[in-house]
Amino acid sequence: SSGGNSSHFNNNLAPGASIRAHGIYLPKLQPSHTHKVTVMLDQLKDGEKPRPFPLHFKGKWDGDHVRMPFSDQSVHQAQNTKDSFLRWEEIERSLLRDFKSSHDIEKAIKLYNPKYANQWNFDCLHTFFKKERMAAELLHAVVPKMAHLALALPNLCTMPLPLLRRDTGFMLTMSQEQAACLLANAFFCTFPRRNATGPRSEYSAFPDINFNRLFEGKSDRKLEKLSAIFHYFRQVCTKMPTGLLTFHRKKLETKVEWERSRKLLTNLKVQSTGTIETEGKGMLQVDFANKYVGGGVLGNGLVQEEIRFIINPELIVSRLFTEVLGPSECLIVTGTERFSNYTGYGDTFRCNGPHVDDTPRDSWMRRQTEIVAIDAIHFYGYVEQFEQQKLEREVNKAFCGFSCPDAAGSLPPVATGNWGCGAFGGDKRLKALLQMLAASEAGRDIAYFTFGDRNLEDDFRNIHGFLQNQDRTVGEVFKMLVQFRTILLEHSPHRDKPQLYEWLMHKLQK
Ligand code: AR6
């Protein structure tokens, strides 16, 4: 095919210039063999909580579904006698207590997790409640409501939740209320079989979901995270949001032959100020993910992905059912709401009060916030990034995230930035080009946020303009990247290291 991509941006739009709202046509929401919907569709009403579907729980206790804590198969063997207890009954008894201090939260959780009573510590949670100005109010007004929300699980999540397994394209649509209920259960650590660690545990290929790790140890980062988590629960326990969320595990179906692609480059807007989540409103927003989605969100991690999961906590629900991502897979989550403001990054991250999200909803009642989790390769050196296999892996991963072959209408731009170039050690200039190729192949423009890097802003804008003016194709540029490795390997250590963009411009000068 030839180029002629329709584009959202004029080349090099001035910062702040407005971009056309996208006009994607959404088909009617209906379940299929690859799309589970856990609410009653014929009774959806704007502003009203969706009703769960089916009316009564149909149990599934197997390797294809989330093992629910209220299942009658979730039992706990007493130590001395042969008696067994329904774990859910213990959970109910335990959570219907008075929470006088954070120690009662610890006691409650340990009661139905006796195996871990000596392993888990709740030091961070206790520190949080000691420091928190609103501690008393949280304990008497919010925590009991969270407990009730957790205990509503058998009535709210009546459909067995499929595990989104490796290499299966699958969609799961649920209500924000169901997500809140699942998160309340994660907070109170009720999910069975999710605590064992080690390669042979049943869920070793899944991220962890119970919150115990967030409560332990001494960590200023976790204190900030807890603050955001309680913003979320305070909000949903006061006024439950009424929208829907979709989790879509997506796999690249047809391989792109990158060297042969004749697509032209789409448009780019690059700026050194702004963030993906704020300035990228209405666009497809990239999550610089771990293959275990959410990465260290329940531990000490606090970079781009973890921050996003903490301010949009409904993203954390994906950890319940999303198996580790394979090399050409991604997870797209649509509809999550932001509940916290923040400043800083990493150690300087501060949760800065509640956030009111007024993002409009689409015809599926989802907030129009589409986030795509793509995990880059963790690199430790420069040259290896240009190995053809690795270039292909990265560009395929990005293309899996950006492409939307069935969409009618023009796709919104991709809001991204230095994907894979922080914790994962990638080279920004290379990753910018690879994402540009993936977006061009997918026919979408890019809004690229360099996160304060002014040189990158100029350099990327220049090289993109240069290539676009010459009508260079995706295939031509990709081939040049492959070639650059030879240049790197051949260059004499006594001379300056060849610079990717300079070399490209030199080679392609017409
Ligand atoms: N908007 C735009 N750019 C940003 C933003 C933002 N909100 N936040 C950061 N950046 P990093 P990775 C820029 O390190 O290298 C997590 O633990 C900033 O320049 O989060 O792909 C995951 O779970 C930053 O240096 O992504 C994975 O385990 C750069 O983006 C791992 O980190 C990269 O952000 C992924 O690491």
mmCIF file of N, CA, C and O in Angstrom, residues 11 53 108 117 168 172 230 260 268 278 307-308 336 376 380 394 397 410 439 461 483 504-505:
data_model
loop_
_atom_site.group_PDB
_atom_site.id
_atom_site.type_symbol
_atom_site.label_atom_id
_atom_site.label_comp_id
_atom_site.label_asym_id
_atom_site.label_seq_id
_atom_site.Cartn_x
_atom_site.Cartn_y
_atom_site.Cartn_z
ATOM 1 N N ASN A 11 2.161 19.473 10.382
ATOM 2 C CA ASN A 11 3.508 19.190 10.840
ATOM 3 C C ASN A 11 3.940 20.225 11.874
ATOM 4 O O ASN A 11 3.710 21.413 11.709
ATOM 5 N N PHE A 53 -24.508 -9.234 36.093
ATOM 6 C CA PHE A 53 -25.067 -10.345 35.331
ATOM 7 C C PHE A 53 -24.165 -11.559 35.529
ATOM 8 O O PHE A 53 -22.954 -11.413 35.509
ATOM 9 N N ALA A 108 -7.668 -8.374 61.332
ATOM 10 C CA ALA A 108 -8.727 -8.910 60.471
ATOM 11 C C ALA A 108 -8.117 -9.725 59.336
ATOM 12 O O ALA A 108 -8.529 -10.856 59.074
ATOM 13 N N ALA A 117 0.486 -15.177 58.971
ATOM 14 C CA ALA A 117 0.395 -14.321 60.156
ATOM 15 C C ALA A 117 1.777 -13.936 60.678
ATOM 16 O O ALA A 117 1.981 -12.829 61.161
ATOM 17 N N THR A 168 -4.041 -15.226 24.105
ATOM 18 C CA THR A 168 -5.459 -15.246 23.784
ATOM 19 C C THR A 168 -5.936 -13.805 23.713
ATOM 20 O O THR A 168 -5.735 -13.044 24.651
ATOM 21 N N LEU A 172 -12.864 -8.124 28.504
ATOM 22 C CA LEU A 172 -13.673 -8.277 29.696
ATOM 23 C C LEU A 172 -14.203 -6.892 30.060
ATOM 24 O O LEU A 172 -13.425 -5.962 30.259
ATOM 25 N N PHE A 230 -6.394 5.529 49.502
ATOM 26 C CA PHE A 230 -7.524 5.918 50.358
ATOM 27 C C PHE A 230 -8.352 7.035 49.718
ATOM 28 O O PHE A 230 -9.555 7.103 49.955
ATOM 29 N N ARG A 260 9.783 -4.025 4.355
ATOM 30 C CA ARG A 260 9.080 -3.835 3.086
ATOM 31 C C ARG A 260 7.953 -2.822 3.164
ATOM 32 O O ARG A 260 7.291 -2.558 2.154
ATOM 33 N N LEU A 268 3.677 14.297 13.696
ATOM 34 C CA LEU A 268 4.228 14.251 15.042
ATOM 35 C C LEU A 268 4.081 15.611 15.699
ATOM 36 O O LEU A 268 4.303 16.643 15.080
ATOM 37 N N THR A 278 -2.048 13.969 31.310
ATOM 38 C CA THR A 278 -2.760 15.238 31.330
ATOM 39 C C THR A 278 -2.919 15.810 29.925
ATOM 40 O O THR A 278 -4.035 16.048 29.472
ATOM 41 N N ILE A 307 2.925 5.068 38.908
ATOM 42 C CA ILE A 307 2.192 6.310 39.183
ATOM 43 C C ILE A 307 0.813 6.261 38.534
ATOM 44 O O ILE A 307 -0.204 6.571 39.142
ATOM 45 N N ARG A 308 0.777 5.804 37.300
ATOM 46 C CA ARG A 308 -0.517 5.742 36.602
ATOM 47 C C ARG A 308 -1.487 4.798 37.313
ATOM 48 O O ARG A 308 -2.672 5.086 37.462
ATOM 49 N N THR A 336 -10.931 3.819 32.782
ATOM 50 C CA THR A 336 -10.534 4.067 34.167
ATOM 51 C C THR A 336 -10.590 5.557 34.478
ATOM 52 O O THR A 336 -10.430 6.405 33.607
ATOM 53 N N ALA A 376 8.625 -2.714 27.296
ATOM 54 C CA ALA A 376 9.835 -2.699 26.474
ATOM 55 C C ALA A 376 10.799 -3.767 26.994
ATOM 56 O O ALA A 376 10.604 -4.339 28.070
ATOM 57 N N TYR A 380 20.710 -3.336 28.808
ATOM 58 C CA TYR A 380 21.850 -2.984 29.652
ATOM 59 C C TYR A 380 22.982 -2.361 28.839
ATOM 60 O O TYR A 380 23.989 -1.952 29.363
ATOM 61 N N GLU A 394 10.682 -4.772 19.543
ATOM 62 C CA GLU A 394 10.185 -3.520 20.101
ATOM 63 C C GLU A 394 9.159 -2.847 19.196
ATOM 64 O O GLU A 394 8.149 -2.328 19.660
ATOM 65 N N LYS A 397 5.926 -4.818 19.336
ATOM 66 C CA LYS A 397 5.226 -4.589 20.603
ATOM 67 C C LYS A 397 4.453 -3.266 20.536
ATOM 68 O O LYS A 397 3.273 -3.191 20.870
ATOM 69 N N SER A 410 -11.270 7.923 11.952
ATOM 70 C CA SER A 410 -9.853 8.192 12.146
ATOM 71 C C SER A 410 -9.499 7.975 13.606
ATOM 72 O O SER A 410 -10.207 8.377 14.521
ATOM 73 N N ALA A 439 3.553 3.774 14.945
ATOM 74 C CA ALA A 439 2.359 4.611 14.822
ATOM 75 C C ALA A 439 2.049 4.876 13.348
ATOM 76 O O ALA A 439 0.884 4.865 12.942
ATOM 77 N N ARG A 461 12.025 16.333 16.530
ATOM 78 C CA ARG A 461 11.220 17.124 15.602
ATOM 79 C C ARG A 461 11.970 17.294 14.268
ATOM 80 O O ARG A 461 11.386 17.127 13.197
ATOM 81 N N GLN A 483 20.942 -1.199 9.713
ATOM 82 C CA GLN A 483 22.301 -0.919 9.234
ATOM 83 C C GLN A 483 23.181 -0.254 10.286
ATOM 84 O O GLN A 483 24.384 -0.442 10.310
ATOM 85 N N LEU A 504 21.839 9.267 10.153
ATOM 86 C CA LEU A 504 20.666 9.092 9.293
ATOM 87 C C LEU A 504 20.541 10.243 8.302
ATOM 88 O O LEU A 504 20.322 10.042 7.102
ATOM 89 N N MET A 505 20.701 11.457 8.804
ATOM 90 C CA MET A 505 20.541 12.627 7.941
ATOM 91 C C MET A 505 21.629 12.653 6.874
ATOM 92 O O MET A 505 21.386 12.981 5.724
#
